[in-house]
mmCIF file of C-alpha atoms in Angstrom:
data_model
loop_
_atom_site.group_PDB
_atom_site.id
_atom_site.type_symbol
_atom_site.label_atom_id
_atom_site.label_comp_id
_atom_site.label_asym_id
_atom_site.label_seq_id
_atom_site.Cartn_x
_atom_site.Cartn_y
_atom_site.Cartn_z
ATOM 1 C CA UNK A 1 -24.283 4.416 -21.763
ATOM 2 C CA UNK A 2 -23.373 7.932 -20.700
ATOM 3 C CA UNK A 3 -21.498 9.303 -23.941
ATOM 4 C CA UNK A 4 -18.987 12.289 -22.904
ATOM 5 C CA UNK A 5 -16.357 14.480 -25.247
ATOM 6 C CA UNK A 6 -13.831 11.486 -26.290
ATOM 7 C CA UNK A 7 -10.224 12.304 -26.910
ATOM 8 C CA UNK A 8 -8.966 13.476 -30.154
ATOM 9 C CA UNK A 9 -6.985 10.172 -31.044
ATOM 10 C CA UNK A 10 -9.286 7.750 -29.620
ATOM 11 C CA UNK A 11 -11.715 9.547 -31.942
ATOM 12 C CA UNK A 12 -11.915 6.224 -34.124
ATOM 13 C CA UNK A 13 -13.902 4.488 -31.622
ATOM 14 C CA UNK A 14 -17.402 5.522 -32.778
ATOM 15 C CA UNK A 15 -18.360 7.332 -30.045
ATOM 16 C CA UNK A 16 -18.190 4.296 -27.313
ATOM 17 C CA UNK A 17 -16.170 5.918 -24.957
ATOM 18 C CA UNK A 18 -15.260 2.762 -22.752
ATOM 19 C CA UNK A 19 -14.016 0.897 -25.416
ATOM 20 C CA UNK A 20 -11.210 3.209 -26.649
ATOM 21 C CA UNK A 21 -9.744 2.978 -23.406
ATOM 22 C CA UNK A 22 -9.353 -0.909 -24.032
ATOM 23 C CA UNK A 23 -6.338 -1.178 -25.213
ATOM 24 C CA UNK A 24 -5.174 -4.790 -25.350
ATOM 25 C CA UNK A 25 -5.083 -5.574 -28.609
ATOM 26 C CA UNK A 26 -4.175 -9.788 -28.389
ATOM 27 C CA UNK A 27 -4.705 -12.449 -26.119
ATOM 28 C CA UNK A 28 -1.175 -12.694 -25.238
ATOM 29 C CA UNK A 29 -1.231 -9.336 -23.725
ATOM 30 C CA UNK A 30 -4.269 -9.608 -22.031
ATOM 31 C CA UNK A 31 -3.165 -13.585 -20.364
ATOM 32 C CA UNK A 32 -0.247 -11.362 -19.557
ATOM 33 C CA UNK A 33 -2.043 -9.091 -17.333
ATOM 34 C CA UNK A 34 -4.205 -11.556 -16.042
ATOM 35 C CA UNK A 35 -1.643 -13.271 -14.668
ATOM 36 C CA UNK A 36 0.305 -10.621 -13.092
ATOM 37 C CA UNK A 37 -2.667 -9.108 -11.718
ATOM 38 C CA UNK A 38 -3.481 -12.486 -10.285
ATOM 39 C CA UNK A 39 -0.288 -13.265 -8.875
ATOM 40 C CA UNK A 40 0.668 -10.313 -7.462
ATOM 41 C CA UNK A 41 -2.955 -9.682 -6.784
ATOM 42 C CA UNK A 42 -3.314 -12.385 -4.622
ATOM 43 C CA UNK A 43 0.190 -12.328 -2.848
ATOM 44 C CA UNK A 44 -0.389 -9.171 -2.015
ATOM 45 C CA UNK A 45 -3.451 -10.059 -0.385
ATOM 46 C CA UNK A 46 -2.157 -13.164 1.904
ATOM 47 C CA UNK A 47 0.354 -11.068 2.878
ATOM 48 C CA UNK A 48 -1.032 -7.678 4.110
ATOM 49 C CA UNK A 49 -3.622 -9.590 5.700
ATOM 50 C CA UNK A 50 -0.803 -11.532 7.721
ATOM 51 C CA UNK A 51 0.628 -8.157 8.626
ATOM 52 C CA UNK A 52 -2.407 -7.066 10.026
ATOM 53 C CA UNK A 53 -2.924 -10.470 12.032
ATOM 54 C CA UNK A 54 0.031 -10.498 13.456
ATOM 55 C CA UNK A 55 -0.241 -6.265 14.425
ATOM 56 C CA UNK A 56 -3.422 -6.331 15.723
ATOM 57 C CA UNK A 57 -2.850 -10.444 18.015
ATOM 58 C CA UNK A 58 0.083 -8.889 19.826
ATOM 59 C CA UNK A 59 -1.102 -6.467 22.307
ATOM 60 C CA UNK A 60 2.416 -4.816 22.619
ATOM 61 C CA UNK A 61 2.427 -4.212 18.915
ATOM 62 C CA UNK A 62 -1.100 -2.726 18.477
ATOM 63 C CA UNK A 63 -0.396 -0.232 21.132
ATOM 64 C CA UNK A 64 2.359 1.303 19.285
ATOM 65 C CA UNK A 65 1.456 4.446 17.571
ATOM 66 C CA UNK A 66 4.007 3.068 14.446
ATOM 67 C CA UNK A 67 2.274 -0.199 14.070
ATOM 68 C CA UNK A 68 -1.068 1.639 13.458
ATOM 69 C CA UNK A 69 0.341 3.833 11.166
ATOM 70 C CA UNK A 70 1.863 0.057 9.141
ATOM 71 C CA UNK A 71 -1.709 -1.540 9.706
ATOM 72 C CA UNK A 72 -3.405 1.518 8.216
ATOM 73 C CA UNK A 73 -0.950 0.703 5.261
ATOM 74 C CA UNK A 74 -1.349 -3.056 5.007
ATOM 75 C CA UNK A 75 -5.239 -2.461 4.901
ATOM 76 C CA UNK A 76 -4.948 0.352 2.064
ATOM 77 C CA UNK A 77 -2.603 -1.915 -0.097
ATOM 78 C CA UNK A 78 -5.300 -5.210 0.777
ATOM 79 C CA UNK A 79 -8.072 -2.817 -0.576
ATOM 80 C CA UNK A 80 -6.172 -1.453 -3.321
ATOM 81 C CA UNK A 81 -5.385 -4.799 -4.933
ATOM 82 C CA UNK A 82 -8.983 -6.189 -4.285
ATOM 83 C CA UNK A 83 -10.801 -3.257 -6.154
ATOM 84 C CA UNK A 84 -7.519 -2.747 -8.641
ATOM 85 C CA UNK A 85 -7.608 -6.104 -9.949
ATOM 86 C CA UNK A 86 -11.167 -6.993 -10.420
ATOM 87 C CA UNK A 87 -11.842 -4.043 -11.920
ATOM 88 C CA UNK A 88 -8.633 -4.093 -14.229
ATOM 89 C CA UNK A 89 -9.122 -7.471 -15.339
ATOM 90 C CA UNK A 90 -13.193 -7.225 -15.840
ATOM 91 C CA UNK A 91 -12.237 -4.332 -18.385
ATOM 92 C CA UNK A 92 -9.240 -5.151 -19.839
ATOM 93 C CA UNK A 93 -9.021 -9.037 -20.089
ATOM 94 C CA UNK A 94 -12.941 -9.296 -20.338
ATOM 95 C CA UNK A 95 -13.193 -6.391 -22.101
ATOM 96 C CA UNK A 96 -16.566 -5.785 -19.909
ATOM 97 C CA UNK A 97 -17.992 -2.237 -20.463
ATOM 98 C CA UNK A 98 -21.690 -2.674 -19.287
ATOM 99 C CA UNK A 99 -20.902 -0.908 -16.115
ATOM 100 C CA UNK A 100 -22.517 2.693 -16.301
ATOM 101 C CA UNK A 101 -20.481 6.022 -15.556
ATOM 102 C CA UNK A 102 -21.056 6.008 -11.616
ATOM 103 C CA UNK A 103 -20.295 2.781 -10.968
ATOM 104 C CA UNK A 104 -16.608 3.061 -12.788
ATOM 105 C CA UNK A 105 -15.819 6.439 -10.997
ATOM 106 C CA UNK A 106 -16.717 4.490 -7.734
ATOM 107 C CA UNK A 107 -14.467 1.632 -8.198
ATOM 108 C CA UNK A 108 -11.295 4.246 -9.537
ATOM 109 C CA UNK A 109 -12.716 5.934 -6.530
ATOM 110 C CA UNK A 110 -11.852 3.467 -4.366
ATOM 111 C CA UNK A 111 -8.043 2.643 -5.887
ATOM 112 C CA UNK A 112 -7.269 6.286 -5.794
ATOM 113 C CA UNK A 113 -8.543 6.373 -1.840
ATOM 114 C CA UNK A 114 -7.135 3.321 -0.997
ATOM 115 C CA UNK A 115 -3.419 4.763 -3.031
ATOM 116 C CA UNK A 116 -3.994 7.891 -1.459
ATOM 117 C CA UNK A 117 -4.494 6.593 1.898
ATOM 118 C CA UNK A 118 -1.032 3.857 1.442
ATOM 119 C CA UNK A 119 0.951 7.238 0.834
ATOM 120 C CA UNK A 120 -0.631 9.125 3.723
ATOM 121 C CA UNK A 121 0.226 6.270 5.905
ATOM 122 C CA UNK A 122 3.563 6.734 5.275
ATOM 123 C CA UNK A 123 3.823 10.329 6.005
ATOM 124 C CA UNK A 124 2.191 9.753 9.441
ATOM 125 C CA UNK A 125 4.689 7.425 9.457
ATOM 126 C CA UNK A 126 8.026 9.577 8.701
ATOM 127 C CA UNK A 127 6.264 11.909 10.864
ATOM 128 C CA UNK A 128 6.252 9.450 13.774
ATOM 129 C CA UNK A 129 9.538 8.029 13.288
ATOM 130 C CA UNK A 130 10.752 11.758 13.521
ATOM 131 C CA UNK A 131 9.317 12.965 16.522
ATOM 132 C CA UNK A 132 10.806 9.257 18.091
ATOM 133 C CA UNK A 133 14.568 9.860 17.487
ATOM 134 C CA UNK A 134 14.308 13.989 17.699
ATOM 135 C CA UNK A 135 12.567 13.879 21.087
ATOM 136 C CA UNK A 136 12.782 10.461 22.255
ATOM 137 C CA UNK A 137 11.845 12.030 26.048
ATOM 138 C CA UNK A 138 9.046 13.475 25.226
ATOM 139 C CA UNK A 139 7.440 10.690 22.097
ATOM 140 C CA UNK A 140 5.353 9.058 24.337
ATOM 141 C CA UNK A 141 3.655 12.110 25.086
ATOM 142 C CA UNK A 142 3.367 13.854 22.161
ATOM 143 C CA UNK A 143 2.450 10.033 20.050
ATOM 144 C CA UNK A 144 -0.324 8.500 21.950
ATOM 145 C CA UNK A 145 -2.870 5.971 20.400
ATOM 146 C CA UNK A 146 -5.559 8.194 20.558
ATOM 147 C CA UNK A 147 -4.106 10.866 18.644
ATOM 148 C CA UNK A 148 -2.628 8.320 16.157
ATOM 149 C CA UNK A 149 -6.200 6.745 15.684
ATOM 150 C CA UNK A 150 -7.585 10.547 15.113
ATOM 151 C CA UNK A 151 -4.851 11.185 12.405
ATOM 152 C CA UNK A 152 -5.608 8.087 10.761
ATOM 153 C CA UNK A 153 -9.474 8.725 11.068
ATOM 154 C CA UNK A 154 -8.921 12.665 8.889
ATOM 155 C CA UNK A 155 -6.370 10.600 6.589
ATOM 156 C CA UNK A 156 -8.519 8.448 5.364
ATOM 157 C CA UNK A 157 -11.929 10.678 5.200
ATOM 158 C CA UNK A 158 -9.292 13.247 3.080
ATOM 159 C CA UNK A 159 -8.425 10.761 0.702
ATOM 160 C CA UNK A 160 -12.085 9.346 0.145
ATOM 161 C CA UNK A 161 -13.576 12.718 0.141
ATOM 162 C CA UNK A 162 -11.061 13.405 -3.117
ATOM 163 C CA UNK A 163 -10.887 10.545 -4.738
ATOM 164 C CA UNK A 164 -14.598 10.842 -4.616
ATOM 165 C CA UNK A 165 -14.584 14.059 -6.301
ATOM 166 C CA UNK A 166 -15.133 12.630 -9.973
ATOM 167 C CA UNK A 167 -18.046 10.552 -8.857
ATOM 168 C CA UNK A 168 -19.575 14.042 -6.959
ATOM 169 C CA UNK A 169 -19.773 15.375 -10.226
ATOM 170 C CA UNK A 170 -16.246 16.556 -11.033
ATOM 171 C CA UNK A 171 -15.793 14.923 -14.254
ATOM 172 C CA UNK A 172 -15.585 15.848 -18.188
ATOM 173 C CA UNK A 173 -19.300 14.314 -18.712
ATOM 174 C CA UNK A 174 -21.150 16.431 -16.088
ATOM 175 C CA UNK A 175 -18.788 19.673 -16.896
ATOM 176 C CA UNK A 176 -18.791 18.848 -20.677
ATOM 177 C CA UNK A 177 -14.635 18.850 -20.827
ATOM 178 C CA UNK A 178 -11.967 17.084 -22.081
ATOM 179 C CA UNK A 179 -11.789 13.839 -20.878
ATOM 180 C CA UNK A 180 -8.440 11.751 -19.649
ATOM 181 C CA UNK A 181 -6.670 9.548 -22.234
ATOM 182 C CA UNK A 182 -5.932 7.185 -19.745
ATOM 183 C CA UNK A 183 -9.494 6.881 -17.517
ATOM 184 C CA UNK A 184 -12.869 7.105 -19.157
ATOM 185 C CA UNK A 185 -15.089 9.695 -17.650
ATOM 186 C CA UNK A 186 -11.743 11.703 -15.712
ATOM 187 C CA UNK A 187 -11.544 14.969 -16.750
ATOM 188 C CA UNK A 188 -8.030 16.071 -16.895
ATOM 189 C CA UNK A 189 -8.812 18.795 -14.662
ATOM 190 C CA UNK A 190 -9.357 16.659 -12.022
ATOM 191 C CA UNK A 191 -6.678 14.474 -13.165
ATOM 192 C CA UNK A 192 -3.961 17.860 -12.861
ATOM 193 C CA UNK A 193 -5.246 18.236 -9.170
ATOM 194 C CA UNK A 194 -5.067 14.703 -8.337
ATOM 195 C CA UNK A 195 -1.165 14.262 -9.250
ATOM 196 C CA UNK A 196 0.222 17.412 -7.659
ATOM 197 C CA UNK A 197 -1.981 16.085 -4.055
ATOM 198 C CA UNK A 198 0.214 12.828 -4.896
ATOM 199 C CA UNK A 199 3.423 14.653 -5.842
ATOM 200 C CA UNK A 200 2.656 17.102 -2.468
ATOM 201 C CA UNK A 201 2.822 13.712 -0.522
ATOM 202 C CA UNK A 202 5.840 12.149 -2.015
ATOM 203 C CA UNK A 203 7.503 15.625 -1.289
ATOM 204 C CA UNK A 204 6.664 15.536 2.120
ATOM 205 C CA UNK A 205 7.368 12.202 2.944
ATOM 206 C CA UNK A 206 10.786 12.182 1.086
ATOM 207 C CA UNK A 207 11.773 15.390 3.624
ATOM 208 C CA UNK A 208 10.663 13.709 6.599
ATOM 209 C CA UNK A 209 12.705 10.929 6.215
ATOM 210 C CA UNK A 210 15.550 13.107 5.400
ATOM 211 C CA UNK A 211 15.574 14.514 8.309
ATOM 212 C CA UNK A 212 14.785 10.702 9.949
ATOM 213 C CA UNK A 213 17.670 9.169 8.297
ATOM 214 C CA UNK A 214 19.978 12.227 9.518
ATOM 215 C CA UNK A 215 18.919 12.041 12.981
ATOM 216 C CA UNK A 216 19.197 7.825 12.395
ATOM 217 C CA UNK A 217 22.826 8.494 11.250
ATOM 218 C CA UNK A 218 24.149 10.675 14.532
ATOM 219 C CA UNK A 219 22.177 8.185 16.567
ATOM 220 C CA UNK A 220 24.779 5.521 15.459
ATOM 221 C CA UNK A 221 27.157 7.298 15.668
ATOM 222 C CA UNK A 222 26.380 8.600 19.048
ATOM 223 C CA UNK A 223 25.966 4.759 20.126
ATOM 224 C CA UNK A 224 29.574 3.552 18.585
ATOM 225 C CA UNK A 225 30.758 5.980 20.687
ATOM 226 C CA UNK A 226 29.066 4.774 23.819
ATOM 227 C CA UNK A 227 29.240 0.923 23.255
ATOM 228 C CA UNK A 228 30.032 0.769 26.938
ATOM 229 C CA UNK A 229 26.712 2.009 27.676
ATOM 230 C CA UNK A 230 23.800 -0.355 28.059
ATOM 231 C CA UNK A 231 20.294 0.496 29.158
ATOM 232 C CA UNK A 232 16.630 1.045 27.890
ATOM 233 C CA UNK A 233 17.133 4.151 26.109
ATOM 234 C CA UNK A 234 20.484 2.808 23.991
ATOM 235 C CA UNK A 235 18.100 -0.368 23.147
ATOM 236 C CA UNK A 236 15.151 2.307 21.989
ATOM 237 C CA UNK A 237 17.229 4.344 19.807
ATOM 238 C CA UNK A 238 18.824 1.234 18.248
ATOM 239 C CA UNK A 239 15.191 -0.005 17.758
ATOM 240 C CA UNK A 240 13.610 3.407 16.155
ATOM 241 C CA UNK A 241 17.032 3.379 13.731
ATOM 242 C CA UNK A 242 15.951 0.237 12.689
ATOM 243 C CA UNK A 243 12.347 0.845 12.106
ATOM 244 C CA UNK A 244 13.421 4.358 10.240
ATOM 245 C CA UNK A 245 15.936 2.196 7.992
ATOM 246 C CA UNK A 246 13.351 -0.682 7.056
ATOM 247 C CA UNK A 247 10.532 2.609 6.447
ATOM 248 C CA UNK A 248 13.081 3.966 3.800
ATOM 249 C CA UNK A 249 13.142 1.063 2.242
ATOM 250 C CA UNK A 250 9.178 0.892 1.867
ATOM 251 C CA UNK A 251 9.398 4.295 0.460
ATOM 252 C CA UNK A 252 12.194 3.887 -2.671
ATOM 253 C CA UNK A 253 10.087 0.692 -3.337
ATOM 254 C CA UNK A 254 7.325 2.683 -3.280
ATOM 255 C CA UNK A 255 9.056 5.298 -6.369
ATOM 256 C CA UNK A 256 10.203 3.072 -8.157
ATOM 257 C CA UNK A 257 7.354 0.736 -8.272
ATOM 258 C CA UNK A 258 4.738 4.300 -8.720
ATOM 259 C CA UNK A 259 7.356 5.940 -11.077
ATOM 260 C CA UNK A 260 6.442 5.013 -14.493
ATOM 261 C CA UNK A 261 2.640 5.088 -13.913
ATOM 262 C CA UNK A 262 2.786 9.028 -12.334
ATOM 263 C CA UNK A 263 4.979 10.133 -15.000
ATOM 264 C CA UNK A 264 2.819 8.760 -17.954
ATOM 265 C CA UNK A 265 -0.343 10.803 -15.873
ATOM 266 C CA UNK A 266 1.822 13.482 -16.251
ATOM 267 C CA UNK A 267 2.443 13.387 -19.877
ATOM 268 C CA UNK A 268 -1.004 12.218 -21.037
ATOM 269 C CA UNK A 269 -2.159 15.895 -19.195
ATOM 270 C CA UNK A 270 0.193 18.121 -21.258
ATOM 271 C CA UNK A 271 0.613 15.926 -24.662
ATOM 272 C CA UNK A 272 -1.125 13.067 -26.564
ATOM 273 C CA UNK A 273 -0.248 9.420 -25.927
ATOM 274 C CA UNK A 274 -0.133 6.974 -28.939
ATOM 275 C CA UNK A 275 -1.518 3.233 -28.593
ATOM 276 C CA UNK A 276 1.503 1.932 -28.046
ATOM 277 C CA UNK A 277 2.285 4.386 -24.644
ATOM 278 C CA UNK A 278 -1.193 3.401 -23.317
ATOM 279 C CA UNK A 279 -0.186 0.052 -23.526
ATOM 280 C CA UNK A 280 2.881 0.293 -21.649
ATOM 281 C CA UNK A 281 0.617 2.229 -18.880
ATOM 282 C CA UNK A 282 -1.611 -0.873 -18.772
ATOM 283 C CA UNK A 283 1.308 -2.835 -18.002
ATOM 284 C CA UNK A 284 3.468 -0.300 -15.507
ATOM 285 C CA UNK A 285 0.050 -0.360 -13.608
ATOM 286 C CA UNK A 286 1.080 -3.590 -12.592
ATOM 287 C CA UNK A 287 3.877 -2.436 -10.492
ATOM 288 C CA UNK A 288 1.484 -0.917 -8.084
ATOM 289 C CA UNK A 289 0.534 -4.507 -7.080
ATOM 290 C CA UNK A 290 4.717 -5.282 -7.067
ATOM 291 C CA UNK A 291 4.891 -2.524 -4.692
ATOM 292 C CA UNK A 292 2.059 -3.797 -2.248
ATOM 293 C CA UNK A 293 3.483 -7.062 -2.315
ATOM 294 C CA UNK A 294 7.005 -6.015 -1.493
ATOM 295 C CA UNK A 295 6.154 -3.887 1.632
ATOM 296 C CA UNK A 296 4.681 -6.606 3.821
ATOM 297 C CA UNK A 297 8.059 -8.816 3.085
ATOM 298 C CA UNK A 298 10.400 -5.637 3.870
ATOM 299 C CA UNK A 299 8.760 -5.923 7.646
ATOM 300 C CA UNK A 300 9.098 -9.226 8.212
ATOM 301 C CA UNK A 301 13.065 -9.562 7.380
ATOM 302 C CA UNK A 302 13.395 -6.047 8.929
ATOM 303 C CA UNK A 303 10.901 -5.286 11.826
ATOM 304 C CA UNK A 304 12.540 -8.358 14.759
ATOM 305 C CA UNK A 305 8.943 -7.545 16.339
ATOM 306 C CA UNK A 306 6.712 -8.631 13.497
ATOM 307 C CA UNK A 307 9.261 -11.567 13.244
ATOM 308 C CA UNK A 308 9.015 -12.367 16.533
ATOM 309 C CA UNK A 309 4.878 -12.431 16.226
ATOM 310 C CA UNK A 310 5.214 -14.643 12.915
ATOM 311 C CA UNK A 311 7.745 -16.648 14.542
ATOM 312 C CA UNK A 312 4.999 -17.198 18.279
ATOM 313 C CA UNK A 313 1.982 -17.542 15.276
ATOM 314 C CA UNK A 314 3.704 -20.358 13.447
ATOM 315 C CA UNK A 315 4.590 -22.054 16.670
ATOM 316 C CA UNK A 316 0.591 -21.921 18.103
ATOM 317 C CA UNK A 317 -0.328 -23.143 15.266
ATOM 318 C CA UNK A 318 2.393 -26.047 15.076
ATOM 319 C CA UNK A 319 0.686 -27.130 17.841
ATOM 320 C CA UNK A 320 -2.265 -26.863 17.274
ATOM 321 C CA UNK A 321 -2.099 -29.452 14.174
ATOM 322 C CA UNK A 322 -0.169 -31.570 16.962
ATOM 323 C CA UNK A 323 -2.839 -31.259 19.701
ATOM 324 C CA UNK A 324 -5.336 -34.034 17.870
ATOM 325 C CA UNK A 325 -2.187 -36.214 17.815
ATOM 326 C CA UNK A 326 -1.629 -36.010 21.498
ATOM 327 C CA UNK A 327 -5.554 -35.899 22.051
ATOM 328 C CA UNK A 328 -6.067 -39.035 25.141
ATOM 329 C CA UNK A 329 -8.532 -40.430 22.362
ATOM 330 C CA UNK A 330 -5.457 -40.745 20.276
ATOM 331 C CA UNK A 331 -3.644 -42.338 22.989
ATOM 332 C CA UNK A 332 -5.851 -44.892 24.351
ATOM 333 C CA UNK A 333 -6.440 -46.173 20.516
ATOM 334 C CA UNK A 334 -2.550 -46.156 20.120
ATOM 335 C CA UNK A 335 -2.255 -48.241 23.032
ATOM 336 C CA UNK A 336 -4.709 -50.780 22.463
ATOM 337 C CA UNK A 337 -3.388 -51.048 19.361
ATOM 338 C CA UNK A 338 -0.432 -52.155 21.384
ATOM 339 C CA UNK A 339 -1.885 -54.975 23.128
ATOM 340 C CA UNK A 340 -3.499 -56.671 20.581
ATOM 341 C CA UNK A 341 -0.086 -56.728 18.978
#
């Protein structure tokens, strides 16, 4: 077991690093977590991967630039809760620390990409949803798949190649520093770096959409003013206010959900947490799951083109359970069955 400079008031552990960070102390806590990880865990799950069915089975949806940018965000979140809640549970619940150093810097690895990579999604997304009601002439141009499929390749190599960082050798074992309270191995270095890339993106996106939602707001009233007018372009606008409405919602879900967990990393870097607080950060860690849940149901009461798809998927496959009913086998038994009567 790779042994590295413990924190001062997990100290009392006896030098076995992976076990001061488990800090469910009773069953009831850790059936607790179990079975919100589970639950939410495995909604999340069903759900982003019914997102990304019903994106990537519509050819007009997969051809739009913003439906890329969702799917990229429906995949991080299905990631993030796969790796997030196996690993969670096997340490916390289980209590399972016979995992060596690299192998539990790969798996935070792959939350913080996967986190990292939800976020970025949504910037690309502002960004899109910007350049669609600013220059709504010139979007198609400026958007196209190929360039969307290029930002989304450098978005998620960015966010692997730092999330990987710790794993590379950036962490308090290799550099012989003080390690994270809240992750074994982390050192809070790294940890420092890693929040301000996250509070960098939640900056960014929270502008873009500013300026979305004021462009969104003189589109309406631009189109109360021209009710009279119907065509393609009054249909598109209404359409892109939409989509910019139901992405705002994503993102205060997305604050309040991340909210609690960023602030503790924030605290644990400048001051000491007590049992109790790292507790409380087992359980606000949680939320993260809430939030990937949450997002998938946001599209389908708000996006009428995802309903639409959901609505055409439940139908095909209404009839398909009907099709062995109304098979001629079926048919020729029914009426035989018939005659003999």
């Amino acid at each position: 077991m790779d042994t590295c400079r413990v924190p001062a008031n997990t100290s009392k552990c006896s030098g076995n690093t992976m076990e001061c960070f488990m800090v469910l102390s009773t069953q009831a806590q850790k059936i607790s977590i179990g079975i919100l990880c589970g639950l939410f865990g495995t909604m999340c799950v069903f759900e982003n991967s019914l997102v990304l069915y019903l994106i990537f089975s519509s050819p007009g949806i997969r051809k739009k630039p913003s439906y890329l940018f969702i799917g990229s965000l429906a995949l991080a979140d299905i990631l993030a809760s796969i790796i997030f809640v196996c690993s969670f549970i096997n340490f916390h619940v289980f209590n399972e620390a016979g995992f060596s150093k690299e192998v539990f810097l790969l798996q935070l690895g792959g939350v913080n990409t996967s986190f990292s990579a939800s976020l970025s999604s949504l910037l690309l997304t502002a960004l899109d949803r910007y350049i669609s009601i600013s220059r709504p002439s010139q979007y198609k141009l400026l958007m196209t798949r190929k360039r969307a499929w290029t930002a989304l390749g450098v978005l998620w190599a960015t966010c692997a190649t730092i999330a990987c960082l710790p794993l590379l050798g950036w962490n308090c074992c290799v550099l012989d520093s003080s390690c994270s309270e809240l992750f074994p191995f982390v050192d809070d270095n790294y940890l420092s770096g890693w929040l301000c890339f996250v509070v960098v993106l939640l900056g960014c996106i929270i502008s873009a959409y500013a300026h979305v939602l004021w462009r969104a707001r003189q589109h309406v009233a631009y189109m109360e003013k021209h009710q009279a007018q119907v065509g393609k372009q009054n249909t598109r606008m209404r359409m892109d206010v939409m989509l910019a409405r139901t992405l705002v919602m994503v993102l205060a879900v997305l604050v309040l959900c991340w909210s609690p967990v960023l602030v503790l990393m924030s605290y644990s870097v400048f001051a000491r947490l007590s049992d109790r607080l790292r507790k409380v950060f087992a359980f606000c860690s949680t939320l993260c799951l809430l939030n990937s849940m949450v997002n998938p149901i946001i599209y389908a009461l708000r996006s009428k083109e995802l309903s639409s798809s959901l609505r055409r998927a439940f139908s095909h496959f209404r009839r398909q359970l009907k099709a062995p009913e109304e098979s001629p086998e079926a048919e020729s038994t029914h009426k035989s069955s018939v005659v003999e009567t």
